[in-house]
Short mmCIF file of C-alpha atoms in Angstrom, two decimals:
data_model
loop_
_atom_site.label_atom_id
_atom_site.label_comp_id
_atom_site.label_asym_id
_atom_site.label_seq_id
_atom_site.Cartn_x
_atom_site.Cartn_y
_atom_site.Cartn_z
CA UNK A 21 112.06 -0.13 -13.76
CA UNK A 22 108.47 -1.73 -13.32
CA UNK A 23 109.95 -4.13 -10.68
CA UNK A 24 111.42 -1.45 -8.81
CA UNK A 25 108.59 0.33 -8.82
CA UNK A 26 106.26 -2.07 -7.48
CA UNK A 27 108.29 -2.87 -4.78
CA UNK A 28 108.61 0.75 -3.69
CA UNK A 29 105.23 1.19 -3.51
CA UNK A 30 104.44 -2.29 -1.70
CA UNK A 31 106.70 -1.08 0.85
CA UNK A 32 105.06 2.26 1.33
CA UNK A 33 101.75 0.76 1.08
CA UNK A 34 102.36 -1.92 4.16
CA UNK A 35 104.07 0.81 6.37
CA UNK A 36 101.06 2.62 5.85
CA UNK A 37 98.71 0.02 6.56
CA UNK A 38 100.63 -0.91 9.36
CA UNK A 39 100.63 2.39 10.86
CA UNK A 40 97.32 3.21 10.11
CA UNK A 41 96.12 -0.44 11.82
CA UNK A 42 98.11 0.19 14.54
CA UNK A 43 96.84 3.52 15.27
CA UNK A 44 93.44 2.61 14.89
CA UNK A 45 93.23 -0.34 17.14
CA UNK A 46 96.13 0.83 19.76
CA UNK A 47 95.93 4.97 19.84
CA UNK A 48 97.90 4.44 23.00
CA UNK A 49 100.99 2.55 21.69
CA UNK A 50 101.53 5.16 19.33
CA UNK A 51 105.17 6.13 19.79
CA UNK A 52 104.52 10.10 20.84
CA UNK A 53 101.55 8.89 23.27
CA UNK A 54 103.92 6.25 24.97
CA UNK A 55 107.24 9.18 25.24
CA UNK A 56 104.38 11.39 26.35
CA UNK A 57 102.84 8.77 28.87
CA UNK A 58 106.42 7.86 30.27
CA UNK A 59 106.53 11.48 32.31
CA UNK A 60 104.31 10.54 35.17
CA UNK A 61 102.97 14.30 35.60
CA UNK A 62 101.07 13.40 32.01
CA UNK A 63 98.01 11.81 32.47
CA UNK A 64 95.35 10.13 29.70
CA UNK A 65 92.66 8.84 31.54
CA UNK A 66 90.13 9.10 29.51
CA UNK A 67 91.21 11.54 26.61
CA UNK A 68 88.59 11.19 24.28
CA UNK A 69 89.62 14.00 22.14
CA UNK A 70 93.77 12.79 21.60
CA UNK A 71 92.24 9.37 21.14
CA UNK A 72 89.70 10.69 18.32
CA UNK A 73 92.82 12.60 16.89
CA UNK A 74 95.11 9.35 16.65
CA UNK A 75 92.58 7.41 15.13
CA UNK A 76 91.82 9.84 12.30
CA UNK A 77 95.35 10.02 11.39
CA UNK A 78 95.63 6.57 11.13
CA UNK A 79 92.63 6.05 9.18
CA UNK A 80 94.20 8.69 6.61
CA UNK A 81 97.24 6.52 6.75
CA UNK A 82 95.10 3.00 6.33
CA UNK A 83 93.42 4.43 3.30
CA UNK A 84 96.61 6.06 2.07
CA UNK A 85 98.41 2.61 2.23
CA UNK A 86 95.43 1.00 0.65
CA UNK A 87 95.41 3.36 -2.48
CA UNK A 88 99.13 2.83 -2.67
CA UNK A 89 99.28 -0.67 -2.40
CA UNK A 90 96.35 -0.55 -5.31
CA UNK A 91 99.42 0.68 -7.52
CA UNK A 92 100.81 -2.05 -7.33
CA UNK A 93 98.37 -4.46 -8.81
CA UNK A 94 96.20 -1.71 -11.24
CA UNK A 95 98.48 0.19 -13.58
CA UNK A 96 95.78 2.61 -14.40
CA UNK A 97 96.29 3.58 -10.86
CA UNK A 98 99.99 3.38 -10.30
CA UNK A 99 100.50 7.28 -11.11
CA UNK A 100 97.57 8.31 -8.25
CA UNK A 101 99.20 5.50 -5.93
CA UNK A 102 102.58 7.41 -6.31
CA UNK A 103 101.25 10.80 -5.66
CA UNK A 104 99.32 9.54 -2.55
CA UNK A 105 102.47 8.41 -1.10
CA UNK A 106 104.61 11.06 -1.84
CA UNK A 107 101.83 13.54 -0.39
CA UNK A 108 101.95 11.19 2.77
CA UNK A 109 105.43 10.66 3.30
CA UNK A 110 106.88 14.05 2.45
CA UNK A 111 104.40 15.71 4.31
CA UNK A 112 104.96 13.67 7.50
CA UNK A 113 108.87 14.06 6.90
CA UNK A 114 108.57 18.06 6.85
CA UNK A 115 105.98 18.39 9.56
CA UNK A 116 108.69 16.21 11.36
CA UNK A 117 111.74 18.47 10.42
CA UNK A 118 109.67 22.10 11.22
CA UNK A 119 108.63 20.47 14.81
CA UNK A 120 112.48 19.73 14.98
CA UNK A 121 113.57 23.25 14.28
CA UNK A 122 110.64 24.74 15.98
CA UNK A 123 110.02 22.60 18.89
CA UNK A 124 113.83 20.64 19.77
CA UNK A 125 114.87 17.59 19.09
CA UNK A 126 112.50 14.51 19.12
CA UNK A 127 113.28 11.15 20.63
CA UNK A 128 115.22 8.79 18.92
CA UNK A 129 112.44 6.82 18.09
CA UNK A 130 110.69 9.18 16.18
CA UNK A 131 114.29 10.24 14.65
CA UNK A 132 113.90 7.04 13.28
CA UNK A 133 110.44 7.25 11.99
CA UNK A 134 111.55 10.30 10.53
CA UNK A 135 114.24 8.75 8.63
CA UNK A 136 112.26 6.17 7.01
CA UNK A 137 109.58 8.70 5.55
CA UNK A 138 112.25 10.55 4.27
CA UNK A 139 113.61 7.62 2.47
CA UNK A 140 110.83 6.41 1.26
CA UNK A 141 109.43 9.57 0.12
CA UNK A 142 112.82 9.93 -1.76
CA UNK A 143 112.40 6.66 -3.37
CA UNK A 144 108.83 7.39 -4.43
CA UNK A 145 109.86 10.33 -5.41
CA UNK A 146 111.73 8.63 -8.32
CA UNK A 147 109.74 6.31 -9.06
CA UNK A 148 107.20 9.07 -9.78
CA UNK A 149 109.78 10.94 -11.80
CA UNK A 150 110.22 8.11 -13.44
CA UNK A 151 106.80 7.34 -14.30
CA UNK A 152 106.06 10.76 -15.68
CA UNK A 153 109.13 10.36 -18.42
#
């Protein structure tokens, strides 16, 4: 089980690091913003507040990914890593589901991300429950 947990934490941490770095480095290339800007009626020109929001979430994802990856190397941090991964993935997953029902069906790219977040959330929950036994 230790190898499985390490693998799940590694995949989760790398996914969070990737999402965090891309949001911090190029907020204008996030999936939802690309979709938003595909409509010519929507303009982004110098929207500092939107870039700030995207980068803020990106930093949370980056730091969460770092904490999650620490759990692969430092066994004493494994519980914290699993809790952080569960909070981030299930938080995003449930938030997207609420939006889907409240706001309507998102694009296929967002649906794929929702599925991945739910899957990683379930894997992390399984590892957390096993760890707590």
